[in-house]
Short mmCIF file of C-alpha atoms in Angstrom, two decimals:
data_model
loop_
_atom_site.label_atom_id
_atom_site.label_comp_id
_atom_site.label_asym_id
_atom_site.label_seq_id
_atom_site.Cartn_x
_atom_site.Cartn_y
_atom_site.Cartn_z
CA UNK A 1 65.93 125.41 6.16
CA UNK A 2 62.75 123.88 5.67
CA UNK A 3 60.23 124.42 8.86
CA UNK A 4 59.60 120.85 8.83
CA UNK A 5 63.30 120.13 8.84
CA UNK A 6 63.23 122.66 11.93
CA UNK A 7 60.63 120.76 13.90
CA UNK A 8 62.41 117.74 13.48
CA UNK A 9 65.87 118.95 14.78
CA UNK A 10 63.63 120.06 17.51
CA UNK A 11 62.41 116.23 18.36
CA UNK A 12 66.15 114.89 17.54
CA UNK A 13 67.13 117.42 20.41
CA UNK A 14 64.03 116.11 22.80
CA UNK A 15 65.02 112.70 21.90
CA UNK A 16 68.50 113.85 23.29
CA UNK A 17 67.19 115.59 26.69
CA UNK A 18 65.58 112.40 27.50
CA UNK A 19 68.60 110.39 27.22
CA UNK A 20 68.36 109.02 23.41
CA UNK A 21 70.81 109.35 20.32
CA UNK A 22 68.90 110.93 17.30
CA UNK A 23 69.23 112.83 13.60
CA UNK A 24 67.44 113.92 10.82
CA UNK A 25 68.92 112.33 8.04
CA UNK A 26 70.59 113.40 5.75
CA UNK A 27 69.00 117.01 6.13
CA UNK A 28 70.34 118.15 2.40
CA UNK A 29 68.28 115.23 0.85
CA UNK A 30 65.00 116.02 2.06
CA UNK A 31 65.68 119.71 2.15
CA UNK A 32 65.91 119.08 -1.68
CA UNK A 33 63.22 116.85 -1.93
CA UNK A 34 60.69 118.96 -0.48
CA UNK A 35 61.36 121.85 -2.93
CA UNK A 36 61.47 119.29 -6.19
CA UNK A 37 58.20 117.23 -5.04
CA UNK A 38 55.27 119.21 -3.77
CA UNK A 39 53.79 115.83 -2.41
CA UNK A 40 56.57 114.64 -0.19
CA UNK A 41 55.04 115.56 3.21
CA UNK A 42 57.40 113.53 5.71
CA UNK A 43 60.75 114.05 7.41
CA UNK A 44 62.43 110.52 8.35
CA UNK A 45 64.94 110.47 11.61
CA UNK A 46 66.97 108.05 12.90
CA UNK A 47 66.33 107.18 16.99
CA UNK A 48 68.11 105.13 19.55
CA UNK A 49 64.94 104.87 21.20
CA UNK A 50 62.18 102.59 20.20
CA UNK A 51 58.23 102.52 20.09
CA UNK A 52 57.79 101.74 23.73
CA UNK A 53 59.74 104.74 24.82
CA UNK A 54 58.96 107.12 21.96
CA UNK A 55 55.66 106.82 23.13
CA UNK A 56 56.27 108.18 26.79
CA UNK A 57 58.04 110.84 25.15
CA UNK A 58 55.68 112.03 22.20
CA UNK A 59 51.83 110.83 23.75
CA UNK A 60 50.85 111.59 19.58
CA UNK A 61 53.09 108.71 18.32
CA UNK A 62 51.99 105.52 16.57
CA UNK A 63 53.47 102.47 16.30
CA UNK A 64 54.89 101.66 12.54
CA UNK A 65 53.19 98.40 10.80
CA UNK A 66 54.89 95.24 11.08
CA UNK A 67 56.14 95.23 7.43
CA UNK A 68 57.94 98.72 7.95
CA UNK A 69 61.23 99.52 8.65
CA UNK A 70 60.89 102.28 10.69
CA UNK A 71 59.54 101.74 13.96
CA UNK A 72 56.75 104.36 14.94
CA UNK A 73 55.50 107.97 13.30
CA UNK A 74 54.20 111.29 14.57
CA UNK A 75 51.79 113.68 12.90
CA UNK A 76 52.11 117.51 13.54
CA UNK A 77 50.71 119.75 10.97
CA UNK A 78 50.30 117.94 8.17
CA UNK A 79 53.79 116.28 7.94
CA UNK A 80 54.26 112.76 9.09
CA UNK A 81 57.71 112.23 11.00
CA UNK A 82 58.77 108.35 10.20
CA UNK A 83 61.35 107.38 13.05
CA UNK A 84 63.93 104.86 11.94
CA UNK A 85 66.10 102.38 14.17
CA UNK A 86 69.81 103.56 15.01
CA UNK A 87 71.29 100.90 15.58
CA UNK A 88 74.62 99.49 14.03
CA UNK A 89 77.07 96.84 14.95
CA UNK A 90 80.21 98.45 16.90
CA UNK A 91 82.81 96.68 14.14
CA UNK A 92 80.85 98.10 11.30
CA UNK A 93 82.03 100.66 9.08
CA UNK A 94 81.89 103.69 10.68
CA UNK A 95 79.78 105.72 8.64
CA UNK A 96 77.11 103.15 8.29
CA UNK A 97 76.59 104.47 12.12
CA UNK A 98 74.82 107.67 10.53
CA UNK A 99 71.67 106.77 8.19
CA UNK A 100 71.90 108.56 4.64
CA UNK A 101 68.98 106.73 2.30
CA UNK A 102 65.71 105.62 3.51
CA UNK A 103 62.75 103.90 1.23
CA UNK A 104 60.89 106.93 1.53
CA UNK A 105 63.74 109.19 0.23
CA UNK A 106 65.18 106.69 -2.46
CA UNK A 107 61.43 106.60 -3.58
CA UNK A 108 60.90 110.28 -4.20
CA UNK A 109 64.26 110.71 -5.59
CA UNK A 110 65.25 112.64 -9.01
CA UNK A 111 65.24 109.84 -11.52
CA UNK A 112 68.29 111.11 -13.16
CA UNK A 113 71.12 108.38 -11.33
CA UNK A 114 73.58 111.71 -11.32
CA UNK A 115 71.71 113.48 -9.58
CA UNK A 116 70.85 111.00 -7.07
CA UNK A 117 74.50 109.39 -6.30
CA UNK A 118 74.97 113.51 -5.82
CA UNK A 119 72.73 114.44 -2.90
CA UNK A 120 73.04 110.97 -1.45
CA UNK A 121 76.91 110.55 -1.23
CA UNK A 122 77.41 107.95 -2.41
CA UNK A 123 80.24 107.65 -5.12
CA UNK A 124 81.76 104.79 -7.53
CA UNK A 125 115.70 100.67 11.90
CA UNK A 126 115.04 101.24 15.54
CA UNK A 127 116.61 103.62 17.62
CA UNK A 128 119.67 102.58 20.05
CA UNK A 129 118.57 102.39 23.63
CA UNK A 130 119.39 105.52 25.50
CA UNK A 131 120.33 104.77 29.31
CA UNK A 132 119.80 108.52 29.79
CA UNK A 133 117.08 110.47 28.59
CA UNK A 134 118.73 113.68 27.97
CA UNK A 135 121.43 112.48 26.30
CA UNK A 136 121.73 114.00 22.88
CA UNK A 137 120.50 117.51 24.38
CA UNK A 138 121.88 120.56 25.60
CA UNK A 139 121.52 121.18 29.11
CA UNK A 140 117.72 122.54 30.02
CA UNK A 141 118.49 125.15 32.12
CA UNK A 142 118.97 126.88 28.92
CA UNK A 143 115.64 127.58 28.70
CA UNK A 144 115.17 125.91 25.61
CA UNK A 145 114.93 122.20 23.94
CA UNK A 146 117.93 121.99 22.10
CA UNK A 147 119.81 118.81 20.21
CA UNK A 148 123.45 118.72 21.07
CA UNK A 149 126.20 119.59 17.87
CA UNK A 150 124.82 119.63 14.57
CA UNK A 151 120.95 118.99 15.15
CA UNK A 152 120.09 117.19 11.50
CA UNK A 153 122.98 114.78 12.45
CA UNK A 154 122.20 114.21 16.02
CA UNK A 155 118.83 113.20 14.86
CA UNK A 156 120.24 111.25 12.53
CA UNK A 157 121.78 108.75 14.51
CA UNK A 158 117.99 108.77 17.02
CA UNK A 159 114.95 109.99 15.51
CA UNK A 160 113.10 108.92 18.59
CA UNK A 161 114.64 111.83 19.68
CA UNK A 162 112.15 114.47 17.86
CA UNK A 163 109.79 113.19 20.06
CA UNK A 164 111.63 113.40 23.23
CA UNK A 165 111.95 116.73 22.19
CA UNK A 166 108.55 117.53 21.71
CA UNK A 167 107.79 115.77 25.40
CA UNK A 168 110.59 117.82 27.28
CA UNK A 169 109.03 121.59 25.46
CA UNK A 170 105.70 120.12 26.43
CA UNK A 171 106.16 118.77 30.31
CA UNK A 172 108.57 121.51 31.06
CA UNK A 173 107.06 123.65 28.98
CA UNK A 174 109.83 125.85 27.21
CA UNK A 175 110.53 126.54 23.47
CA UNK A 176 112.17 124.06 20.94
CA UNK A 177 115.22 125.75 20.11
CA UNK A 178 114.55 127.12 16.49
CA UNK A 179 117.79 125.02 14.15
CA UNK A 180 116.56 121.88 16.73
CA UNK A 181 112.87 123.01 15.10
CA UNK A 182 113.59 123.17 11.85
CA UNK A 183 115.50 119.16 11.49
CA UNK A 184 112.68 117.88 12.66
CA UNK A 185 110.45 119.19 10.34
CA UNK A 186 113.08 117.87 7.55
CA UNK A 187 113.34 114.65 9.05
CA UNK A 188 109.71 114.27 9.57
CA UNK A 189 109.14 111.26 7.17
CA UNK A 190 111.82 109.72 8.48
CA UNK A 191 110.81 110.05 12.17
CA UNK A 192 107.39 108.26 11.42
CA UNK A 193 109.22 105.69 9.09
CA UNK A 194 111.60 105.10 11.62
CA UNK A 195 110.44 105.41 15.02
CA UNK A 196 108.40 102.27 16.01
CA UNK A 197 104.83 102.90 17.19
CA UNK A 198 105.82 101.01 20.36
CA UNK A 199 108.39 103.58 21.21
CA UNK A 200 106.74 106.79 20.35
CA UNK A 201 103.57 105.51 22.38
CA UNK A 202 106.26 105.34 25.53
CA UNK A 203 107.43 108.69 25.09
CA UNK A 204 103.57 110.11 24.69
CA UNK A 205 102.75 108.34 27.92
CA UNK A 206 105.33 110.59 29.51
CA UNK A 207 103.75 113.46 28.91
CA UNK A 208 101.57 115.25 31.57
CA UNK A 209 98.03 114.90 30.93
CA UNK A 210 98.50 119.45 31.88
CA UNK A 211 101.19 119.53 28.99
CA UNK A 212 99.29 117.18 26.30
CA UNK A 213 97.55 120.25 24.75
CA UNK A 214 101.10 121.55 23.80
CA UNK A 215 102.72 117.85 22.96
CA UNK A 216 99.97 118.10 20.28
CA UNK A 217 100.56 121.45 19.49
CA UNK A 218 103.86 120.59 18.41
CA UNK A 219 103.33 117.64 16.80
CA UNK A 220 100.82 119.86 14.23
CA UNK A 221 103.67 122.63 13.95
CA UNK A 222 106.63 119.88 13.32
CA UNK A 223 104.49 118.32 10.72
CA UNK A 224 105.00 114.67 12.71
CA UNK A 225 101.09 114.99 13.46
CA UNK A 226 100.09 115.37 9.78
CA UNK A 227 101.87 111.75 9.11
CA UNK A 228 101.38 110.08 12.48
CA UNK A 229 97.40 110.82 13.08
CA UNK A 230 96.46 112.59 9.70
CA UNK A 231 92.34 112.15 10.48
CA UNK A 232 93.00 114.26 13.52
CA UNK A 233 95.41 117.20 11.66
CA UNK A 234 92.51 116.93 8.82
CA UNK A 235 90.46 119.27 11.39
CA UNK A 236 92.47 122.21 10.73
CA UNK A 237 90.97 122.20 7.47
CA UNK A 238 87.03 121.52 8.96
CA UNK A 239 85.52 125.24 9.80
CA UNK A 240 82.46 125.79 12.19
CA UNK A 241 81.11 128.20 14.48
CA UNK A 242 82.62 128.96 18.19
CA UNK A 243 78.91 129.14 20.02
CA UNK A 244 75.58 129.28 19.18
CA UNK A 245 75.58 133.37 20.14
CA UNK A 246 78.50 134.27 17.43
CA UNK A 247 79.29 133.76 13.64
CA UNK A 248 82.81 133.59 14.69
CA UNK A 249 84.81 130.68 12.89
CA UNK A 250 87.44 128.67 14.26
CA UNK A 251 88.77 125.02 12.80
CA UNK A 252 88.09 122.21 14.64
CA UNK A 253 91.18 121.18 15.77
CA UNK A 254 92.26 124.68 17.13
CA UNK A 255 88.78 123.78 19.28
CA UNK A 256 90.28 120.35 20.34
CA UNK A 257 93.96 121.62 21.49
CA UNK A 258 91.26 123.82 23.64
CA UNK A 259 89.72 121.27 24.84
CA UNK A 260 92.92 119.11 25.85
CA UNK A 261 94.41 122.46 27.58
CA UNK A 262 90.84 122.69 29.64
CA UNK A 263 90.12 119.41 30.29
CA UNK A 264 92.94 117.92 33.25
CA UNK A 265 92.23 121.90 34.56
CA UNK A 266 89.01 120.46 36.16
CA UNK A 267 88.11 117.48 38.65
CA UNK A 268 91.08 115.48 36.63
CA UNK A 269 94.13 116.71 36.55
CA UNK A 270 96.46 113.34 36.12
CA UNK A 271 93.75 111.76 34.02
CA UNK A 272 95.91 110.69 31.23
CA UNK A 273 93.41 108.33 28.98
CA UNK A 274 90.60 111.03 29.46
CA UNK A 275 92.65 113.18 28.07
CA UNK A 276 93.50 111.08 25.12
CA UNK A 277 89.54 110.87 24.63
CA UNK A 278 89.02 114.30 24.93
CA UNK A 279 91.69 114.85 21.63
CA UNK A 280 89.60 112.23 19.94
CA UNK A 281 86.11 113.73 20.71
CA UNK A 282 85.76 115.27 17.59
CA UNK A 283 87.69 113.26 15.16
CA UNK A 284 84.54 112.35 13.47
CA UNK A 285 83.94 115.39 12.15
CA UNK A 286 85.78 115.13 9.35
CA UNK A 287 83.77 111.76 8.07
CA UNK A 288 80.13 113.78 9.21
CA UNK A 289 80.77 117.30 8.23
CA UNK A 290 77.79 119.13 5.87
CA UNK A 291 77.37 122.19 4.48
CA UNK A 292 73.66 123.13 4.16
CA UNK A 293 72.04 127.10 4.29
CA UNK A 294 75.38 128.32 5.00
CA UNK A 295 76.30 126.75 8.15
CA UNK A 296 78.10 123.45 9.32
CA UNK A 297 76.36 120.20 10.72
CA UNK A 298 78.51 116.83 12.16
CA UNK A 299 75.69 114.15 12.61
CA UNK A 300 76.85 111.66 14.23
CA UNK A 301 79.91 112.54 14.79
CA UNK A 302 80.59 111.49 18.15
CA UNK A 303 80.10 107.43 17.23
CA UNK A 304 81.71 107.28 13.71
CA UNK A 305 84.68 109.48 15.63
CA UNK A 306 84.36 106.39 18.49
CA UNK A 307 85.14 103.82 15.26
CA UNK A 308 87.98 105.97 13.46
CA UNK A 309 89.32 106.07 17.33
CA UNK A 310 89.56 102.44 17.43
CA UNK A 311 91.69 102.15 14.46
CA UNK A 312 93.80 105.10 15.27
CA UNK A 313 94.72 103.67 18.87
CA UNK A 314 94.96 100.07 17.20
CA UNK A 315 97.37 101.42 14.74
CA UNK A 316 99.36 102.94 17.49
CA UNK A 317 99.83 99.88 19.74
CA UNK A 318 97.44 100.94 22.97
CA UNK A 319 96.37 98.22 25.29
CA UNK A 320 92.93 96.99 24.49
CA UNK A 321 91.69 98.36 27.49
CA UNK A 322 92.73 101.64 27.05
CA UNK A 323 91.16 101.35 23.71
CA UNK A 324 87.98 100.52 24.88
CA UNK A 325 87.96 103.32 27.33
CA UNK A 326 88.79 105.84 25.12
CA UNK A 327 86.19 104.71 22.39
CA UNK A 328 83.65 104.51 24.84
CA UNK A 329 84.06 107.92 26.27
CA UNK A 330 84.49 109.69 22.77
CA UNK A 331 81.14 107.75 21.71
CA UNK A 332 79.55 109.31 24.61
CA UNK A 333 80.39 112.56 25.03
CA UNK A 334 77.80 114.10 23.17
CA UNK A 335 74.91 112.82 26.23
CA UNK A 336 75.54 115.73 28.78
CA UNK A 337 75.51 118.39 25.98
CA UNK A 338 71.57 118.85 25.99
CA UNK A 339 69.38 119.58 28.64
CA UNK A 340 68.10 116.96 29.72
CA UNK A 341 64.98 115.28 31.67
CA UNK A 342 64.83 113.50 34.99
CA UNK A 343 64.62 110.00 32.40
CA UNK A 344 67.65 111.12 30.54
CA UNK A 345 69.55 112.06 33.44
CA UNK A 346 69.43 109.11 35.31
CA UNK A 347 69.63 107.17 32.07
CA UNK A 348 72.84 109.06 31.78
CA UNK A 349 74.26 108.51 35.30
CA UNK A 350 73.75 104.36 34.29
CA UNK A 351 76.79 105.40 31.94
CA UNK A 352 79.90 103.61 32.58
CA UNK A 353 82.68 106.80 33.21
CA UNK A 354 79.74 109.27 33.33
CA UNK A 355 81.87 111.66 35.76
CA UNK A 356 84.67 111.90 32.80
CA UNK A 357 82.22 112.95 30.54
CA UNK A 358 80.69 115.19 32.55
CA UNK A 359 83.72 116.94 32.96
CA UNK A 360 84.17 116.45 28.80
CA UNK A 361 81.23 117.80 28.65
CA UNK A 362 82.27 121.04 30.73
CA UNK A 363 85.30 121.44 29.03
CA UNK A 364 83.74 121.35 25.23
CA UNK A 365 81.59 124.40 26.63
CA UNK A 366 84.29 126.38 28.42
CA UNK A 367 86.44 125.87 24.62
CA UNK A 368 83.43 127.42 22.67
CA UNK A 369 83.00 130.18 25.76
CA UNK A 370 79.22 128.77 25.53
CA UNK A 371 76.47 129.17 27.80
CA UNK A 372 75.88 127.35 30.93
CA UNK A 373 72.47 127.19 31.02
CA UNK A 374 71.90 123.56 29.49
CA UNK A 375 75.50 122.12 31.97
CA UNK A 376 73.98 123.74 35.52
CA UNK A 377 70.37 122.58 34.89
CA UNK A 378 71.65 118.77 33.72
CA UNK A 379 74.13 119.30 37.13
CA UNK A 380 70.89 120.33 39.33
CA UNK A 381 69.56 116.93 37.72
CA UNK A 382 72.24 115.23 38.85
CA UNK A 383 71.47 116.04 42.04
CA UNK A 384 67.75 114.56 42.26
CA UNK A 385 68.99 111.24 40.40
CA UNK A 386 69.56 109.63 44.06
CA UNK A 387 66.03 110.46 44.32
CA UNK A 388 63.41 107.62 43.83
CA UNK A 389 61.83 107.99 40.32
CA UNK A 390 58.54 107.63 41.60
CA UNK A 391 59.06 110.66 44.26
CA UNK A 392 59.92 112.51 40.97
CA UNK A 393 56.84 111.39 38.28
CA UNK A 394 53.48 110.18 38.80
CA UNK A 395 52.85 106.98 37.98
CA UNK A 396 49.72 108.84 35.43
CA UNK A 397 50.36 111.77 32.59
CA UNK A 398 48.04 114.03 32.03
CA UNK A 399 46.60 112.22 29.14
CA UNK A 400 46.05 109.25 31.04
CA UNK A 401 44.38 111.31 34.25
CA UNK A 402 41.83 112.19 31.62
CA UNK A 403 40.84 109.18 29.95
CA UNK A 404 40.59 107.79 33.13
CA UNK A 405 38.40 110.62 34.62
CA UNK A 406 36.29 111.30 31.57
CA UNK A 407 38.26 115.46 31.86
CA UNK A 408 38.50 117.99 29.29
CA UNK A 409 41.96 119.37 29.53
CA UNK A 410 42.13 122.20 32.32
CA UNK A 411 43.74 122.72 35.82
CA UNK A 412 42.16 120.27 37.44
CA UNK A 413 44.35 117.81 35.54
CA UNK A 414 47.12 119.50 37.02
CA UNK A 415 45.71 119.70 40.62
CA UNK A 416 45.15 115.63 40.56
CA UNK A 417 48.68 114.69 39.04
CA UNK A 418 50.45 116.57 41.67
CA UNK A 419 47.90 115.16 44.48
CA UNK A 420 48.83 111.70 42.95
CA UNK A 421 52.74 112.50 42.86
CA UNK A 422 52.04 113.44 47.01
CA UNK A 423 50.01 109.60 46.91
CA UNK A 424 52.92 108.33 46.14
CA UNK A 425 56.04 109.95 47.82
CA UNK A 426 53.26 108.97 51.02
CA UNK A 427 53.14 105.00 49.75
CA UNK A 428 49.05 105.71 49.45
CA UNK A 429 49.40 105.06 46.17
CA UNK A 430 51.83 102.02 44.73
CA UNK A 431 51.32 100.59 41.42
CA UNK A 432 48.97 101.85 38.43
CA UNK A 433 45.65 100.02 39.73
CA UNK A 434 45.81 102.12 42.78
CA UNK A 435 46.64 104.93 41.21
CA UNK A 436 43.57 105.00 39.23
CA UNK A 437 41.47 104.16 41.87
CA UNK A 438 43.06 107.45 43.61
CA UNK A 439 42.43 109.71 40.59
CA UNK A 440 39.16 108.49 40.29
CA UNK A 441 38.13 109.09 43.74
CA UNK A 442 39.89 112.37 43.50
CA UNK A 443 38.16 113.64 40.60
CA UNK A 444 34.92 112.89 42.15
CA UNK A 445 35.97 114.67 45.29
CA UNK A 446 36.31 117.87 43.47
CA UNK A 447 32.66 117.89 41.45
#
């Protein structure tokens, strides 16, 4: 990958520490662009964040003029980095939620229209009431899931019954009896034609939030998932890597039956609609996924996943509510990922839910068998967000200590920012004119 493309993951990810969504996009684009056109010297991103806080962030940035689109750039080494609003309205299509064409890029395209609409994407009866759940089963104590007489005509007469099936192996957890197995799987379009959304909803909010990883697990193996929630079975076909340290490949939604099996083992073990969210965390992979110098990338993933979510769950009768919760946590759960900064942490901890995603957070990593370097720092954060701000940052960088003192860069910078942090947590010092007034006095102090 291009080094320029590099540096600018690397601001996308300090964008993230500090609390803010951002990409580079569409990576393949540019990648291309800058070996076609010797001239094109600029990477454009896409930020949540806006001039006002870029600038806090990156001292170097300037703000973009009023005719732009974008809203501020940065300079490093000869390549100018434009940064473009995120911003898209929640009923939009999804995948207008990750930026693919900028004026810069559509400017220094190939002229051949091909090639262009190539790298940029862009192409031209119900079931009789039962009174007793089991009926229609062998006994349990079996130790198996089994329909009662001839299994292709028990079903026959209930198809709700594959999934009662599937929520009896999962809550008690024991084996589908293998003839039982097998008329499902032949009766699987007739089970989703059949069985009203209503209904199967009922029997999935039966199901332990411990046991959903293997409700789902059978769902995949009976085929019912492939018909019932086909954008979620679609990520057995999406590849990437288990961790950052390995070139170990799993699918995606062998990761996501991990993550449903880890998830309730942590702070919330009868959480029933966080574990719904944490099946639907990475459903947007499917919409984002790239292939580009032989590895995978999912921009965005996390808030065109939140949108596909929504019509999944609106599809399958949920309460609004639940909806909403869901959405909202699978749109967020990407926050906690990165290391983050005292700003982004308490930015974070503003979150509605922000516990359940902590803890989606926690179980994404345990999945992948990642480090824990980036979860125990953010959690050590956590911990010094009850803390004032201004105990925690002077109310002066260091940039501003020396245009105020007339310094060269050097330790003494240092030496009067941390004096003016101990103004503060004191109350000496309360609002910017007093706190140059202190650094000025300071400064002079130590000639």
């Amino acid at each position: 990958m291009n080094e320029a493309l590099k540096e600018a993951a690397l601001i996308c990810k300090t964008c993230f520490r500090n609390g803010y969504d951002a990409h580079v996009v569409n990576a393949p684009l540019q990648q291309h662009l800058f070996s076609v056109n010797k001239k094109y010297k600029s990477v454009d991103l896409a930020c949540e964040a806006g001039y006002s806080v870029l600038v806090k962030i990156f001292p170097e940035v300037q703000p973009a003029p009023e005719d732009s689109r974008y809203t501020a750039t940065l300079e490093q080494d000869g390549i100018t980095y434009r940064f473009y609003p995120l911003s898209t309205e929640k009923s939009a299509h999804p995948e207008l939620a990750q930026l693919r064409l900028t004026p810069t890029m559509a400017e220094c395209m190939p002229k051949e229209e091909s090639l262009r609409l190539k790298l940029t994407g862009f192409g031209g009866v119900s079931p009789a009431d039962m009174h007793d759940p089991y009926d229609g089963f062998e006994p349990l104590a079996s130790g198996e899931v089994k329909l009662s007489g001839l299994p292709d005509d028990t079903l026959r007469h209930n198809y709700l019954l594959a999934v009662r099936a599937m929520r009896f192996a999962a809550n008690f957890d024991l084996p589908i009896e293998e003839n039982t197995k097998v008329a499902i799987i032949r009766a699987a379009r007739r089970i989703l034609n059949y069985v009203p959304a209503s209904d199967f909803l009922d029997e999935w909010r039966k199901v332990d939030a411990e046991a959903m990883y293997r409700f789902v697990s059978h769902m995949y193996e009976l085929h019912l998932l492939q018909g019932l929630i086909p954008e979620l079975s679609a990520l057995s076909c999406i590849k990437e890597r288990r961790n950052k340290r390995s070139n170990e490949m799993q699918d995606v939604l062998t990761h996501t039956i991990n993550c449903v099996r880890i998830y309730p083992e942590g702070n919330f073990h009868y959480d029933w609609l966080g574990t719904v969210a944490m099946l639907f965390h990475d459903i947007g992979k499917a919409y984002t996924a790239e292939y580009i110098d032989g590895d995978w990338t999912f921009y965005q993933h996390h808030k065109v996943g939140a949108a596909v979510t929504r019509k999944i769950l609106r599809r399958m009768n949920f309460p609004v509510e639940d909806i909403d919760l869901i959405c909202h946590l699978v749109r967020s759960h990407m926050y906690f990922y990165f290391m983050m900064t005292d700003r982004g942490i308490r930015r974070f901890k503003a979150m509605d839910e922000y516990p359940r995603l902590i803890e989606m957070a926690k179980a994404d990593m345990l999945a992948r068998d990642e480090t824990t370097t980036s979860f125990n720092h953010n959690m050590k954060y956590l911990e010094r967000a009850s803390i004032p701000e201004q105990m925690l940052e002077p109310l002066m960088n260091g940039n501003e200590i020396m245009q105020e003192c007339k310094l060269k860069p050097g330790p003494m910078v240092g030496v009067i920012r941390n004096a003016l942090l101990k103004a503060q947590v004191a109350g000496d010092v309360t609002d910017i004119d007093s706190a140059k007034a202190f650094v000025r006095q300071y400064a002079e102090s130590m000639e």
